[in-house]
mmCIF file of C-alpha atoms in Angstrom:
data_model
loop_
_atom_site.group_PDB
_atom_site.id
_atom_site.type_symbol
_atom_site.label_atom_id
_atom_site.label_comp_id
_atom_site.label_asym_id
_atom_site.label_seq_id
_atom_site.Cartn_x
_atom_site.Cartn_y
_atom_site.Cartn_z
ATOM 1 C CA UNK A 22 196.129 -56.741 64.971
ATOM 2 C CA UNK A 23 195.850 -54.753 61.755
ATOM 3 C CA UNK A 24 194.285 -51.350 62.390
ATOM 4 C CA UNK A 25 192.452 -49.792 59.446
ATOM 5 C CA UNK A 26 192.053 -46.009 59.462
ATOM 6 C CA UNK A 27 189.528 -44.461 57.102
ATOM 7 C CA UNK A 28 189.468 -40.859 55.968
ATOM 8 C CA UNK A 29 187.710 -38.575 55.923
ATOM 9 C CA UNK A 30 185.227 -39.424 58.657
ATOM 10 C CA UNK A 31 182.526 -37.544 56.756
ATOM 11 C CA UNK A 32 182.434 -36.504 53.118
ATOM 12 C CA UNK A 33 179.793 -34.099 51.848
ATOM 13 C CA UNK A 34 179.254 -34.091 48.099
ATOM 14 C CA UNK A 35 176.511 -33.531 45.539
ATOM 15 C CA UNK A 36 175.015 -36.053 43.119
ATOM 16 C CA UNK A 37 177.128 -36.271 39.983
ATOM 17 C CA UNK A 38 180.370 -35.480 41.802
ATOM 18 C CA UNK A 39 183.291 -37.852 42.220
ATOM 19 C CA UNK A 40 183.917 -39.386 45.660
ATOM 20 C CA UNK A 41 187.306 -40.592 46.861
ATOM 21 C CA UNK A 42 187.471 -42.524 50.144
ATOM 22 C CA UNK A 43 190.698 -43.661 51.767
ATOM 23 C CA UNK A 44 191.649 -46.640 53.934
ATOM 24 C CA UNK A 45 195.114 -46.971 55.449
ATOM 25 C CA UNK A 46 196.378 -50.152 57.130
ATOM 26 C CA UNK A 47 198.792 -50.186 60.067
ATOM 27 C CA UNK A 48 200.825 -52.860 58.268
ATOM 28 C CA UNK A 49 200.776 -54.365 54.802
ATOM 29 C CA UNK A 50 197.671 -56.374 53.934
ATOM 30 C CA UNK A 51 198.829 -57.026 50.366
ATOM 31 C CA UNK A 52 195.618 -56.838 48.286
ATOM 32 C CA UNK A 53 193.427 -58.486 50.928
ATOM 33 C CA UNK A 54 191.108 -55.548 51.369
ATOM 34 C CA UNK A 55 187.376 -55.166 50.778
ATOM 35 C CA UNK A 56 184.873 -52.315 50.811
ATOM 36 C CA UNK A 57 181.279 -52.424 52.064
ATOM 37 C CA UNK A 58 178.361 -50.018 51.831
ATOM 38 C CA UNK A 59 175.815 -49.743 54.632
ATOM 39 C CA UNK A 60 172.570 -47.783 54.546
ATOM 40 C CA UNK A 61 170.547 -46.967 57.688
ATOM 41 C CA UNK A 62 168.722 -49.986 59.064
ATOM 42 C CA UNK A 63 170.308 -52.345 56.555
ATOM 43 C CA UNK A 64 173.061 -54.932 56.600
ATOM 44 C CA UNK A 65 176.339 -54.065 54.896
ATOM 45 C CA UNK A 66 176.762 -54.918 51.207
ATOM 46 C CA UNK A 67 180.020 -56.108 49.658
ATOM 47 C CA UNK A 68 181.182 -53.692 46.949
ATOM 48 C CA UNK A 69 184.846 -54.443 46.262
ATOM 49 C CA UNK A 70 187.076 -57.383 47.237
ATOM 50 C CA UNK A 71 190.760 -58.116 46.770
ATOM 51 C CA UNK A 72 191.248 -54.330 46.607
ATOM 52 C CA UNK A 73 189.959 -53.849 43.073
ATOM 53 C CA UNK A 74 187.400 -56.506 42.103
ATOM 54 C CA UNK A 75 183.758 -55.487 41.965
ATOM 55 C CA UNK A 76 181.356 -57.869 43.662
ATOM 56 C CA UNK A 77 178.436 -59.340 41.760
ATOM 57 C CA UNK A 78 175.889 -56.745 40.706
ATOM 58 C CA UNK A 79 177.931 -53.716 41.740
ATOM 59 C CA UNK A 80 177.756 -50.837 39.225
ATOM 60 C CA UNK A 81 180.864 -49.861 37.295
ATOM 61 C CA UNK A 82 180.933 -46.386 38.882
ATOM 62 C CA UNK A 83 182.437 -48.081 41.963
ATOM 63 C CA UNK A 84 186.136 -48.871 41.718
ATOM 64 C CA UNK A 85 188.868 -49.814 44.153
ATOM 65 C CA UNK A 86 192.620 -49.435 44.013
ATOM 66 C CA UNK A 87 195.726 -49.804 46.125
ATOM 67 C CA UNK A 88 197.894 -52.439 47.725
ATOM 68 C CA UNK A 89 200.075 -52.794 50.786
ATOM 69 C CA UNK A 90 198.893 -50.135 53.228
ATOM 70 C CA UNK A 91 197.028 -47.529 51.144
ATOM 71 C CA UNK A 92 193.690 -48.123 49.458
ATOM 72 C CA UNK A 93 191.068 -46.009 47.732
ATOM 73 C CA UNK A 94 187.399 -46.464 46.914
ATOM 74 C CA UNK A 95 186.260 -44.190 44.097
ATOM 75 C CA UNK A 96 182.689 -43.512 43.067
ATOM 76 C CA UNK A 97 182.990 -41.841 39.680
ATOM 77 C CA UNK A 98 179.656 -40.004 39.599
ATOM 78 C CA UNK A 99 177.473 -40.099 42.680
ATOM 79 C CA UNK A 100 173.919 -41.301 42.412
ATOM 80 C CA UNK A 101 171.333 -40.455 45.120
ATOM 81 C CA UNK A 102 171.395 -44.050 46.379
ATOM 82 C CA UNK A 103 175.161 -43.923 47.010
ATOM 83 C CA UNK A 104 174.873 -41.742 50.112
ATOM 84 C CA UNK A 105 175.647 -44.157 52.920
ATOM 85 C CA UNK A 106 178.432 -45.286 55.251
ATOM 86 C CA UNK A 107 181.394 -47.116 53.733
ATOM 87 C CA UNK A 108 183.687 -49.541 55.569
ATOM 88 C CA UNK A 109 186.938 -51.192 54.582
ATOM 89 C CA UNK A 110 187.899 -54.660 55.880
ATOM 90 C CA UNK A 111 191.089 -56.735 55.821
ATOM 91 C CA UNK A 112 191.560 -60.497 55.924
ATOM 92 C CA UNK A 113 195.293 -60.734 55.257
ATOM 93 C CA UNK A 114 196.382 -61.157 58.842
ATOM 94 C CA UNK A 115 193.571 -62.757 60.794
ATOM 95 C CA UNK A 116 192.256 -63.458 63.320
ATOM 96 C CA UNK A 117 191.094 -60.934 63.974
ATOM 97 C CA UNK A 118 189.345 -59.761 60.847
ATOM 98 C CA UNK A 119 189.254 -55.989 61.204
ATOM 99 C CA UNK A 120 187.167 -53.147 59.815
ATOM 100 C CA UNK A 121 187.856 -49.462 59.491
ATOM 101 C CA UNK A 122 185.737 -47.059 61.519
ATOM 102 C CA UNK A 123 183.750 -45.982 58.454
ATOM 103 C CA UNK A 124 183.314 -42.940 56.219
ATOM 104 C CA UNK A 125 179.909 -41.310 56.081
ATOM 105 C CA UNK A 126 179.057 -39.963 52.633
ATOM 106 C CA UNK A 127 176.473 -37.201 52.981
ATOM 107 C CA UNK A 128 174.498 -35.224 50.456
ATOM 108 C CA UNK A 129 175.748 -31.637 50.267
ATOM 109 C CA UNK B 4 168.812 -67.235 45.746
ATOM 110 C CA UNK B 5 171.296 -67.096 48.616
ATOM 111 C CA UNK B 6 169.630 -66.209 51.912
ATOM 112 C CA UNK B 7 170.814 -66.044 55.499
ATOM 113 C CA UNK B 8 168.269 -65.312 58.213
ATOM 114 C CA UNK B 9 169.473 -64.558 61.717
ATOM 115 C CA UNK B 10 167.302 -64.745 64.817
ATOM 116 C CA UNK B 11 167.362 -65.214 68.574
ATOM 117 C CA UNK B 12 168.160 -61.742 69.845
ATOM 118 C CA UNK B 13 166.436 -60.122 72.794
ATOM 119 C CA UNK B 14 166.822 -58.435 76.165
ATOM 120 C CA UNK B 15 169.009 -60.196 78.706
ATOM 121 C CA UNK B 16 170.491 -59.187 82.044
ATOM 122 C CA UNK B 17 174.244 -58.851 82.556
ATOM 123 C CA UNK B 18 175.725 -62.272 83.210
ATOM 124 C CA UNK B 19 172.943 -63.983 81.270
ATOM 125 C CA UNK B 20 172.989 -66.173 78.180
ATOM 126 C CA UNK B 21 171.445 -66.129 74.731
ATOM 127 C CA UNK B 22 171.733 -68.293 71.626
ATOM 128 C CA UNK B 23 171.560 -66.810 68.159
ATOM 129 C CA UNK B 24 170.702 -68.827 65.064
ATOM 130 C CA UNK B 25 171.241 -68.243 61.374
ATOM 131 C CA UNK B 26 169.310 -70.280 58.807
ATOM 132 C CA UNK B 27 170.957 -70.496 55.406
ATOM 133 C CA UNK B 28 169.543 -71.455 52.020
ATOM 134 C CA UNK B 29 170.336 -71.231 48.341
ATOM 135 C CA UNK B 30 173.926 -72.485 48.575
ATOM 136 C CA UNK B 31 175.918 -75.523 49.724
ATOM 137 C CA UNK B 32 176.174 -74.462 53.360
ATOM 138 C CA UNK B 33 178.923 -76.912 54.344
ATOM 139 C CA UNK B 34 181.280 -75.495 51.701
ATOM 140 C CA UNK B 35 181.489 -71.987 53.135
ATOM 141 C CA UNK B 36 183.102 -70.332 56.098
ATOM 142 C CA UNK B 37 180.518 -68.445 58.165
ATOM 143 C CA UNK B 38 181.005 -65.578 60.594
ATOM 144 C CA UNK B 39 179.219 -63.419 63.111
ATOM 145 C CA UNK B 40 179.752 -59.659 62.920
ATOM 146 C CA UNK B 41 178.223 -57.183 65.358
ATOM 147 C CA UNK B 42 177.475 -53.482 65.402
ATOM 148 C CA UNK B 43 176.889 -51.582 68.612
ATOM 149 C CA UNK B 44 174.272 -48.806 68.385
ATOM 150 C CA UNK B 45 175.628 -45.944 66.303
ATOM 151 C CA UNK B 46 179.034 -47.611 65.951
ATOM 152 C CA UNK B 47 181.050 -49.472 63.331
ATOM 153 C CA UNK B 48 181.372 -53.135 62.451
ATOM 154 C CA UNK B 49 183.194 -55.615 64.698
ATOM 155 C CA UNK B 50 183.999 -59.173 63.669
ATOM 156 C CA UNK B 51 183.080 -61.633 66.435
ATOM 157 C CA UNK B 52 183.763 -65.204 65.319
ATOM 158 C CA UNK B 53 184.239 -67.472 62.304
ATOM 159 C CA UNK B 54 183.854 -71.197 61.640
ATOM 160 C CA UNK B 55 185.067 -73.283 58.727
ATOM 161 C CA UNK B 56 182.737 -75.276 56.529
ATOM 162 C CA UNK B 57 183.240 -78.556 58.332
ATOM 163 C CA UNK B 58 183.186 -76.909 61.750
ATOM 164 C CA UNK B 59 186.744 -77.795 62.644
ATOM 165 C CA UNK B 60 188.427 -74.394 62.293
ATOM 166 C CA UNK B 61 187.051 -71.883 64.779
ATOM 167 C CA UNK B 62 188.228 -68.358 65.565
ATOM 168 C CA UNK B 63 187.134 -65.654 68.017
ATOM 169 C CA UNK B 64 187.767 -62.015 68.677
ATOM 170 C CA UNK B 65 189.585 -61.471 71.962
ATOM 171 C CA UNK B 66 186.585 -59.514 73.274
ATOM 172 C CA UNK B 67 184.384 -62.651 73.273
ATOM 173 C CA UNK B 68 186.894 -65.488 73.678
ATOM 174 C CA UNK B 69 185.919 -67.811 76.510
ATOM 175 C CA UNK B 70 182.357 -66.448 76.656
ATOM 176 C CA UNK B 71 180.935 -67.070 73.170
ATOM 177 C CA UNK B 72 180.827 -70.365 71.240
ATOM 178 C CA UNK B 73 180.236 -70.596 67.510
ATOM 179 C CA UNK B 74 178.937 -73.828 65.984
ATOM 180 C CA UNK B 75 177.122 -75.095 62.935
ATOM 181 C CA UNK B 76 174.822 -77.960 62.008
ATOM 182 C CA UNK B 77 175.392 -78.669 58.337
ATOM 183 C CA UNK B 78 172.502 -81.141 58.260
ATOM 184 C CA UNK B 79 170.188 -78.243 59.152
ATOM 185 C CA UNK B 80 172.051 -75.505 57.229
ATOM 186 C CA UNK B 81 172.181 -73.514 60.444
ATOM 187 C CA UNK B 82 174.846 -71.450 62.202
ATOM 188 C CA UNK B 83 174.743 -70.716 65.929
ATOM 189 C CA UNK B 84 176.311 -68.360 68.433
ATOM 190 C CA UNK B 85 175.998 -69.306 72.092
ATOM 191 C CA UNK B 86 176.638 -66.204 74.184
ATOM 192 C CA UNK B 87 177.334 -66.635 77.898
ATOM 193 C CA UNK B 88 178.390 -64.206 80.643
ATOM 194 C CA UNK B 89 176.935 -61.352 78.633
ATOM 195 C CA UNK B 90 178.099 -57.819 79.371
ATOM 196 C CA UNK B 91 176.519 -54.438 78.738
ATOM 197 C CA UNK B 92 179.161 -53.823 76.061
ATOM 198 C CA UNK B 93 177.903 -56.862 74.116
ATOM 199 C CA UNK B 94 174.779 -54.871 73.233
ATOM 200 C CA UNK B 95 174.665 -54.757 69.431
ATOM 201 C CA UNK B 96 172.968 -55.899 66.279
ATOM 202 C CA UNK B 97 174.460 -59.280 65.416
ATOM 203 C CA UNK B 98 174.752 -60.285 61.781
ATOM 204 C CA UNK B 99 175.594 -63.680 60.384
ATOM 205 C CA UNK B 100 177.656 -63.404 57.246
ATOM 206 C CA UNK B 101 178.638 -65.872 54.551
ATOM 207 C CA UNK B 102 182.200 -66.057 53.273
ATOM 208 C CA UNK B 103 182.625 -65.582 49.568
ATOM 209 C CA UNK B 104 184.149 -69.002 48.948
ATOM 210 C CA UNK B 105 186.434 -71.632 50.459
ATOM 211 C CA UNK B 106 188.378 -69.992 53.268
ATOM 212 C CA UNK B 107 187.633 -66.568 51.841
ATOM 213 C CA UNK B 108 186.384 -64.098 54.450
ATOM 214 C CA UNK B 109 184.863 -61.515 52.179
ATOM 215 C CA UNK B 110 181.266 -61.376 53.380
ATOM 216 C CA UNK B 111 179.056 -61.554 50.316
ATOM 217 C CA UNK B 112 175.729 -62.320 52.012
ATOM 218 C CA UNK B 113 174.470 -60.985 55.328
ATOM 219 C CA UNK B 114 171.479 -61.662 57.528
ATOM 220 C CA UNK B 115 169.139 -58.834 58.385
ATOM 221 C CA UNK B 116 170.599 -58.645 61.884
ATOM 222 C CA UNK B 117 169.220 -59.533 65.303
ATOM 223 C CA UNK B 118 169.399 -57.088 68.216
ATOM 224 C CA UNK B 119 170.917 -58.209 71.510
ATOM 225 C CA UNK B 120 170.379 -55.836 74.430
ATOM 226 C CA UNK B 121 172.220 -56.513 77.677
ATOM 227 C CA UNK B 122 170.750 -54.423 80.455
ATOM 228 C CA UNK B 123 169.492 -54.706 83.990
#
């Protein structure tokens, strides 16, 4: 099973700042990695797939990079609506499909 | 507009059974892999099960294998999850999720979630 480890667990930033979230895989997942955003009481929303492709309707301030075992989600300039929990997910070696434990992005 | 609407959650005793449903619309249901993903209270996301478009390829997480059964009725555009021998640790919000395309397991549409509580 591929274990995904996200860091940091919590990130406290202010609107307008740049956010960098990390996801590390226990073995190579090539570029088969996605990022999701989840707000309280809501279902997750797909942001990035195949490591660097933005999903439909996702603003350009969200970008993804990486391959193999190390991946990054960058939010270039935080908007108030971006404060949420972010999860990475792999589908390279499945079943099982696995998710990281999440990074909470808080307003500072 | 793509929509998936999950339902069927509730309170059940340990050892009991429950069947979840997910009604899909706005896309050619039989062409997409569908999954169930759950989230225990205050915890992260856990993939539970997936089923191919025609219903022939089926996969489970080890935590539910032998207890849960995923199925679909393409004539009704509906996905199901039959949950038997429920345990306290199965308590979670269950989401149905649509794959992005073909055998692609990026989840691009999610239901609103249905809460399953296993408690005596």
